[in-house]
Every structure is written in structure tokens, then in C-alpha cells.
Amino acid sequence: MAEGMHGFHVPWWLRHSHVQTVVPHLDRRRYDVVTEHVRHELSDGDFADVYWLGRTRKGPLFILLPGMQGTQDSTYIRSLLSELSRRGLRAAVLCHRGGAVPNRQAPFYHAGFTDHLAWLVGLIREQEPRTPLYGVGFSLGGSMLIRYLAETGHASQFSAAAAVSLTFSLASTARRACEGINQLYQLRVLGSYKRTARLKAHLPEFASRVDKLNGLRSIQEFDALFTAPLHGFKDTDDYYGRCSSRQFLSRIEVPFLVLNAEDDPLVARDTLPDTRELRAHVRLELTPHGGHLGFMYPRSSGLGYYPPARLVSFFLQEQCEAHESLSQDVVGHALLALEAGDARGGLDEHAGAARPAQ
């Protein structure tokens, strides 16, 4: 496991896991970033929505995968786009097939769906054979990214990748989503799934199921009715067993960072991988606090979001070690300011210590 820890800690009033999880959803900042929406038509008659940052520029490209029912407007996506834009870097947000926007066909997306990611990587490689690619997946998007890396091995085309708030066991997370306050998060995501499903009621596969939507009370019930049968799984046990991310970690061939919080309400401690399961180039970093896709901390200009600075620092370290050419003209003079902690660079006086998993 690579050495070198970066800082993150929060004051007492931001330490509750549910506060950390909820606060980003209340953040109304739009962040100063402009993306270009392109709907790409696919050979199977469906489409892929991609939001491009600096599409026509040169230099490294970051592919971002949102979490469950997440979009290009999710706080964690916008904040990372803002950081990449500030540093003159490029990105492509790959929206989930049939996520917030209904697609044309019955199948949509799931934790093990990698077809669209493979398509996007292929498209970029056709146009830019030598461009360094970096991937970031959030929550379920991290599961998709890890499976893709495991399936493709050395042919993944990625120079390095990372996952934030990764769930290691889909079955465990589905159970935890039904417990206590977690049910509120579940109902929010389930409501989004239901809205999209109703918009696809004209398709036979949905028409035969849509009358059962009102009775669904959990993501697992939705997976049993829609996700598993529409994607070739026998049932939810089969789906969760075949697509949970922990089993794929040992097959990743590129430098990989997993950034999770120890108090993530959706990730049970007993599902975290042991360090013996991780290869030398796969790093699991745990912060004491951060919730699920939270990682908020106070700074002079308001609440800050920790992952963008940590992710850019990780990718900078990996590209330096690989001797790739990220010139200061491309990256910007602020890249090295992460360690200095100056006003432009990243973390401020509230920074503390993250640690590797033991």
C-alpha cells in the first residue's frame, strides 16, 4: 500500500454520519463550471448522455461516474468538476443509462453494468489514442468502475482510478438502507427510480410491472422487480453476489484509491476488505468521519468538500511516478499547492489526518 497521508477532519458539529450525508444535498451552490451536454447515439438504438468539460482541449481526461440515480448536477460531481476546471483539466460525466432520464430500451443500469463505460473509453481512444485517462466512481459508480477494471485488466486504458464512498457488499448495503434514518435516503432514491420507471410504462417489460410500483418500499424490492430480471440475473441474491465490488479489488491492474469514511451509514465495517486482499497499487483510505458521499469540512469561504483535493493529489502523484507528461501549462501552477495548503490549492487550517485501512 502506498504511503503518504492527506488531511481531513471536521469539528464536533459536523461529525455525525447522517449530518455529513445530508449536508451535501442541502448545498445549493452551483459551482462555477460550464459543461457541454452531448447525447451520443449508440449502435443498439439507445443513447448515452455525456457532459463534457473542455471536450475540445488537449490533455488528460477524467471520466466521472455518479452514484445511484446521481447526475451531472450532484454536489459531489459538480464540486469535482469545479476543481478540475480550475486547474485547466478536462472531464466527461457519463450519466447512467435510464437513470434520472429514461432511456429507450427496457434494460437500464446496475452496479455491474460496464457496457457504456467501455463504449466511452473506446470513443475517446479512437479520437485521442494517447490521452491519459483517469476514472472516478462515486458509490455505485465506483462499483461499475471497479468491475470494468477487473474485466479489462491491463487493457483498461486507464492510467489510474479511484472510488469514493464505495459499497463493498450490495446485499449488506441493501439491508442497511432499511434501518433507521437510512430509510430516508432509500426513499429519496427509490422515488427517483419510480419516476423513471413510470416514464417507461409504454415498454412491455415495464407495463407488466408498473402497477406494482406503489407497493415497493425498498431498493431491494425494486431490484427484485426490475433490476435483476431485466438484466439476466436470477434474483437479487444472484445480482448482489455477482456485482458486489469487493470480489474485484484483487483483479485491478492500475493504481487505485478507495476513499471511504469509517462512519458511512451504508457500509458495514465487516464488509471492508482486509489489507491482505489489496494489492500494492490499491489503496484504501478511511477517514473517521464523512458519512456517505459527505466529507464536508468548514473553511473561511463556507463548507468545503474534501474528495476533489484528495483525488487530484492522488492522480498527480500517480502521473509523476509514471513519468507521464502533465505540463504546468496543462495542469496549472496550483497543482502542487495541495501540500502547501494555500488559498488556491486545497485544504485549509482544518485539515487533519486520514489513514490507511489497518
JSON list of N, CA and C in Angstrom, two decimals, residues 272-314:
[
{"chain": "A", "resi": 272, "resn": "LEU", "atom": "N", "xyz": [-15.69, -4.21, 4.90]},
{"chain": "A", "resi": 272, "resn": "LEU", "atom": "CA", "xyz": [-14.46, -3.60, 4.42]},
{"chain": "A", "resi": 272, "resn": "LEU", "atom": "C", "xyz": [-13.42, -4.67, 4.14]},
{"chain": "A", "resi": 273, "resn": "PRO", "atom": "N", "xyz": [-12.69, -4.54, 3.04]},
{"chain": "A", "resi": 273, "resn": "PRO", "atom": "CA", "xyz": [-11.67, -5.56, 2.73]},
{"chain": "A", "resi": 273, "resn": "PRO", "atom": "C", "xyz": [-10.50, -5.48, 3.69]},
{"chain": "A", "resi": 274, "resn": "ASP", "atom": "N", "xyz": [-9.93, -6.62, 3.97]},
{"chain": "A", "resi": 274, "resn": "ASP", "atom": "CA", "xyz": [-8.71, -6.67, 4.76]},
{"chain": "A", "resi": 274, "resn": "ASP", "atom": "C", "xyz": [-7.55, -6.21, 3.87]},
{"chain": "A", "resi": 275, "resn": "THR", "atom": "N", "xyz": [-6.54, -5.61, 4.48]},
{"chain": "A", "resi": 275, "resn": "THR", "atom": "CA", "xyz": [-5.41, -5.13, 3.69]},
{"chain": "A", "resi": 275, "resn": "THR", "atom": "C", "xyz": [-4.73, -6.26, 2.92]},
{"chain": "A", "resi": 276, "resn": "ARG", "atom": "N", "xyz": [-4.86, -7.49, 3.40]},
{"chain": "A", "resi": 276, "resn": "ARG", "atom": "CA", "xyz": [-4.27, -8.62, 2.70]},
{"chain": "A", "resi": 276, "resn": "ARG", "atom": "C", "xyz": [-4.98, -8.90, 1.38]},
{"chain": "A", "resi": 277, "resn": "GLU", "atom": "N", "xyz": [-6.18, -8.38, 1.22]},
{"chain": "A", "resi": 277, "resn": "GLU", "atom": "CA", "xyz": [-6.91, -8.54, -0.03]},
{"chain": "A", "resi": 277, "resn": "GLU", "atom": "C", "xyz": [-6.49, -7.52, -1.07]},
{"chain": "A", "resi": 278, "resn": "LEU", "atom": "N", "xyz": [-5.75, -6.50, -0.66]},
{"chain": "A", "resi": 278, "resn": "LEU", "atom": "CA", "xyz": [-5.41, -5.41, -1.55]},
{"chain": "A", "resi": 278, "resn": "LEU", "atom": "C", "xyz": [-3.99, -5.56, -2.09]},
{"chain": "A", "resi": 279, "resn": "ARG", "atom": "N", "xyz": [-3.85, -5.39, -3.38]},
{"chain": "A", "resi": 279, "resn": "ARG", "atom": "CA", "xyz": [-2.53, -5.42, -3.97]},
{"chain": "A", "resi": 279, "resn": "ARG", "atom": "C", "xyz": [-1.80, -4.12, -3.68]},
{"chain": "A", "resi": 280, "resn": "ALA", "atom": "N", "xyz": [-0.51, -4.09, -3.95]},
{"chain": "A", "resi": 280, "resn": "ALA", "atom": "CA", "xyz": [0.32, -2.96, -3.54]},
{"chain": "A", "resi": 280, "resn": "ALA", "atom": "C", "xyz": [-0.15, -1.64, -4.17]},
{"chain": "A", "resi": 281, "resn": "HIS", "atom": "N", "xyz": [-0.76, -1.70, -5.34]},
{"chain": "A", "resi": 281, "resn": "HIS", "atom": "CA", "xyz": [-1.16, -0.47, -6.03]},
{"chain": "A", "resi": 281, "resn": "HIS", "atom": "C", "xyz": [-2.62, -0.10, -5.74]},
{"chain": "A", "resi": 282, "resn": "VAL", "atom": "N", "xyz": [-3.28, -0.81, -4.85]},
{"chain": "A", "resi": 282, "resn": "VAL", "atom": "CA", "xyz": [-4.65, -0.50, -4.46]},
{"chain": "A", "resi": 282, "resn": "VAL", "atom": "C", "xyz": [-4.64, 0.00, -3.02]},
{"chain": "A", "resi": 283, "resn": "ARG", "atom": "N", "xyz": [-5.07, 1.23, -2.82]},
{"chain": "A", "resi": 283, "resn": "ARG", "atom": "CA", "xyz": [-5.00, 1.86, -1.51]},
{"chain": "A", "resi": 283, "resn": "ARG", "atom": "C", "xyz": [-6.42, 2.13, -0.99]},
{"chain": "A", "resi": 284, "resn": "LEU", "atom": "N", "xyz": [-6.67, 1.70, 0.24]},
{"chain": "A", "resi": 284, "resn": "LEU", "atom": "CA", "xyz": [-7.93, 2.01, 0.92]},
{"chain": "A", "resi": 284, "resn": "LEU", "atom": "C", "xyz": [-7.64, 3.04, 2.01]},
{"chain": "A", "resi": 285, "resn": "GLU", "atom": "N", "xyz": [-8.21, 4.23, 1.87]},
{"chain": "A", "resi": 285, "resn": "GLU", "atom": "CA", "xyz": [-8.05, 5.27, 2.87]},
{"chain": "A", "resi": 285, "resn": "GLU", "atom": "C", "xyz": [-9.38, 5.50, 3.58]},
{"chain": "A", "resi": 286, "resn": "LEU", "atom": "N", "xyz": [-9.33, 5.50, 4.90]},
{"chain": "A", "resi": 286, "resn": "LEU", "atom": "CA", "xyz": [-10.53, 5.69, 5.72]},
{"chain": "A", "resi": 286, "resn": "LEU", "atom": "C", "xyz": [-10.39, 6.96, 6.54]},
{"chain": "A", "resi": 287, "resn": "THR", "atom": "N", "xyz": [-11.39, 7.80, 6.47]},
{"chain": "A", "resi": 287, "resn": "THR", "atom": "CA", "xyz": [-11.44, 8.98, 7.34]},
{"chain": "A", "resi": 287, "resn": "THR", "atom": "C", "xyz": [-12.38, 8.65, 8.50]},
{"chain": "A", "resi": 288, "resn": "PRO", "atom": "N", "xyz": [-12.13, 9.15, 9.70]},
{"chain": "A", "resi": 288, "resn": "PRO", "atom": "CA", "xyz": [-13.00, 8.85, 10.84]},
{"chain": "A", "resi": 288, "resn": "PRO", "atom": "C", "xyz": [-14.44, 9.31, 10.61]},
{"chain": "A", "resi": 289, "resn": "HIS", "atom": "N", "xyz": [-14.60, 10.42, 9.88]},
{"chain": "A", "resi": 289, "resn": "HIS", "atom": "CA", "xyz": [-15.92, 10.98, 9.64]},
{"chain": "A", "resi": 289, "resn": "HIS", "atom": "C", "xyz": [-16.07, 11.28, 8.15]},
{"chain": "A", "resi": 290, "resn": "GLY", "atom": "N", "xyz": [-17.31, 11.48, 7.74]},
{"chain": "A", "resi": 290, "resn": "GLY", "atom": "CA", "xyz": [-17.54, 11.78, 6.32]},
{"chain": "A", "resi": 290, "resn": "GLY", "atom": "C", "xyz": [-18.86, 11.25, 5.81]},
{"chain": "A", "resi": 291, "resn": "GLY", "atom": "N", "xyz": [-19.46, 10.28, 6.53]},
{"chain": "A", "resi": 291, "resn": "GLY", "atom": "CA", "xyz": [-20.73, 9.74, 6.09]},
{"chain": "A", "resi": 291, "resn": "GLY", "atom": "C", "xyz": [-20.65, 9.10, 4.71]},
{"chain": "A", "resi": 292, "resn": "HIS", "atom": "N", "xyz": [-21.77, 9.13, 4.00]},
{"chain": "A", "resi": 292, "resn": "HIS", "atom": "CA", "xyz": [-21.80, 8.58, 2.64]},
{"chain": "A", "resi": 292, "resn": "HIS", "atom": "C", "xyz": [-21.85, 9.73, 1.64]},
{"chain": "A", "resi": 293, "resn": "LEU", "atom": "N", "xyz": [-20.78, 9.86, 0.87]},
{"chain": "A", "resi": 293, "resn": "LEU", "atom": "CA", "xyz": [-20.64, 10.95, -0.10]},
{"chain": "A", "resi": 293, "resn": "LEU", "atom": "C", "xyz": [-20.75, 12.31, 0.56]},
{"chain": "A", "resi": 294, "resn": "GLY", "atom": "N", "xyz": [-20.23, 12.39, 1.79]},
{"chain": "A", "resi": 294, "resn": "GLY", "atom": "CA", "xyz": [-20.24, 13.65, 2.52]},
{"chain": "A", "resi": 294, "resn": "GLY", "atom": "C", "xyz": [-18.89, 14.32, 2.48]},
{"chain": "A", "resi": 295, "resn": "PHE", "atom": "N", "xyz": [-18.05, 14.06, 3.50]},
{"chain": "A", "resi": 295, "resn": "PHE", "atom": "CA", "xyz": [-16.68, 14.61, 3.56]},
{"chain": "A", "resi": 295, "resn": "PHE", "atom": "C", "xyz": [-16.68, 16.14, 3.53]},
{"chain": "A", "resi": 296, "resn": "MET", "atom": "N", "xyz": [-17.63, 16.75, 4.24]},
{"chain": "A", "resi": 296, "resn": "MET", "atom": "CA", "xyz": [-17.69, 18.21, 4.30]},
{"chain": "A", "resi": 296, "resn": "MET", "atom": "C", "xyz": [-16.88, 18.72, 5.49]},
{"chain": "A", "resi": 297, "resn": "TYR", "atom": "N", "xyz": [-16.25, 19.87, 5.32]},
{"chain": "A", "resi": 297, "resn": "TYR", "atom": "CA", "xyz": [-15.48, 20.49, 6.40]},
{"chain": "A", "resi": 297, "resn": "TYR", "atom": "C", "xyz": [-15.60, 22.00, 6.28]},
{"chain": "A", "resi": 298, "resn": "PRO", "atom": "N", "xyz": [-15.49, 22.73, 7.38]},
{"chain": "A", "resi": 298, "resn": "PRO", "atom": "CA", "xyz": [-15.63, 24.19, 7.32]},
{"chain": "A", "resi": 298, "resn": "PRO", "atom": "C", "xyz": [-14.34, 24.86, 6.87]},
{"chain": "A", "resi": 299, "resn": "ARG", "atom": "N", "xyz": [-14.49, 25.92, 6.13]},
{"chain": "A", "resi": 299, "resn": "ARG", "atom": "CA", "xyz": [-13.36, 26.75, 5.75]},
{"chain": "A", "resi": 299, "resn": "ARG", "atom": "C", "xyz": [-13.85, 28.20, 5.71]},
{"chain": "A", "resi": 300, "resn": "SER", "atom": "N", "xyz": [-12.94, 29.11, 5.49]},
{"chain": "A", "resi": 300, "resn": "SER", "atom": "CA", "xyz": [-13.29, 30.53, 5.61]},
{"chain": "A", "resi": 300, "resn": "SER", "atom": "C", "xyz": [-14.37, 30.96, 4.62]},
{"chain": "A", "resi": 301, "resn": "SER", "atom": "N", "xyz": [-14.44, 30.31, 3.46]},
{"chain": "A", "resi": 301, "resn": "SER", "atom": "CA", "xyz": [-15.42, 30.69, 2.44]},
{"chain": "A", "resi": 301, "resn": "SER", "atom": "C", "xyz": [-16.70, 29.86, 2.51]},
{"chain": "A", "resi": 302, "resn": "GLY", "atom": "N", "xyz": [-16.85, 29.06, 3.57]},
{"chain": "A", "resi": 302, "resn": "GLY", "atom": "CA", "xyz": [-18.03, 28.20, 3.68]},
{"chain": "A", "resi": 302, "resn": "GLY", "atom": "C", "xyz": [-17.61, 26.75, 3.79]},
{"chain": "A", "resi": 303, "resn": "LEU", "atom": "N", "xyz": [-18.55, 25.83, 3.62]},
{"chain": "A", "resi": 303, "resn": "LEU", "atom": "CA", "xyz": [-18.24, 24.42, 3.72]},
{"chain": "A", "resi": 303, "resn": "LEU", "atom": "C", "xyz": [-17.45, 23.95, 2.50]},
{"chain": "A", "resi": 304, "resn": "GLY", "atom": "N", "xyz": [-16.42, 23.18, 2.76]},
{"chain": "A", "resi": 304, "resn": "GLY", "atom": "CA", "xyz": [-15.62, 22.61, 1.69]},
{"chain": "A", "resi": 304, "resn": "GLY", "atom": "C", "xyz": [-15.90, 21.12, 1.55]},
{"chain": "A", "resi": 305, "resn": "TYR", "atom": "N", "xyz": [-15.52, 20.59, 0.40]},
{"chain": "A", "resi": 305, "resn": "TYR", "atom": "CA", "xyz": [-15.74, 19.16, 0.09]},
{"chain": "A", "resi": 305, "resn": "TYR", "atom": "C", "xyz": [-14.37, 18.53, -0.13]},
{"chain": "A", "resi": 306, "resn": "TYR", "atom": "N", "xyz": [-14.01, 17.57, 0.69]},
{"chain": "A", "resi": 306, "resn": "TYR", "atom": "CA", "xyz": [-12.65, 17.03, 0.73]},
{"chain": "A", "resi": 306, "resn": "TYR", "atom": "C", "xyz": [-12.23, 16.23, -0.51]},
{"chain": "A", "resi": 307, "resn": "PRO", "atom": "N", "xyz": [-13.07, 15.35, -1.09]},
{"chain": "A", "resi": 307, "resn": "PRO", "atom": "CA", "xyz": [-12.58, 14.46, -2.15]},
{"chain": "A", "resi": 307, "resn": "PRO", "atom": "C", "xyz": [-11.90, 15.13, -3.34]},
{"chain": "A", "resi": 308, "resn": "PRO", "atom": "N", "xyz": [-12.39, 16.25, -3.89]},
{"chain": "A", "resi": 308, "resn": "PRO", "atom": "CA", "xyz": [-11.69, 16.80, -5.07]},
{"chain": "A", "resi": 308, "resn": "PRO", "atom": "C", "xyz": [-10.21, 17.04, -4.85]},
{"chain": "A", "resi": 309, "resn": "ALA", "atom": "N", "xyz": [-9.83, 17.66, -3.73]},
{"chain": "A", "resi": 309, "resn": "ALA", "atom": "CA", "xyz": [-8.41, 17.92, -3.48]},
{"chain": "A", "resi": 309, "resn": "ALA", "atom": "C", "xyz": [-7.64, 16.62, -3.32]},
{"chain": "A", "resi": 310, "resn": "ARG", "atom": "N", "xyz": [-8.21, 15.67, -2.60]},
{"chain": "A", "resi": 310, "resn": "ARG", "atom": "CA", "xyz": [-7.51, 14.39, -2.39]},
{"chain": "A", "resi": 310, "resn": "ARG", "atom": "C", "xyz": [-7.37, 13.62, -3.70]},
{"chain": "A", "resi": 311, "resn": "LEU", "atom": "N", "xyz": [-8.40, 13.63, -4.52]},
{"chain": "A", "resi": 311, "resn": "LEU", "atom": "CA", "xyz": [-8.35, 12.90, -5.77]},
{"chain": "A", "resi": 311, "resn": "LEU", "atom": "C", "xyz": [-7.32, 13.49, -6.72]},
{"chain": "A", "resi": 312, "resn": "VAL", "atom": "N", "xyz": [-7.31, 14.82, -6.86]},
{"chain": "A", "resi": 312, "resn": "VAL", "atom": "CA", "xyz": [-6.33, 15.45, -7.74]},
{"chain": "A", "resi": 312, "resn": "VAL", "atom": "C", "xyz": [-4.92, 15.17, -7.23]},
{"chain": "A", "resi": 313, "resn": "SER", "atom": "N", "xyz": [-4.73, 15.21, -5.92]},
{"chain": "A", "resi": 313, "resn": "SER", "atom": "CA", "xyz": [-3.42, 14.92, -5.36]},
{"chain": "A", "resi": 313, "resn": "SER", "atom": "C", "xyz": [-2.99, 13.49, -5.67]},
{"chain": "A", "resi": 314, "resn": "PHE", "atom": "N", "xyz": [-3.93, 12.55, -5.53]},
{"chain": "A", "resi": 314, "resn": "PHE", "atom": "CA", "xyz": [-3.63, 11.14, -5.83]},
{"chain": "A", "resi": 314, "resn": "PHE", "atom": "C", "xyz": [-3.24, 10.96, -7.29]}
]
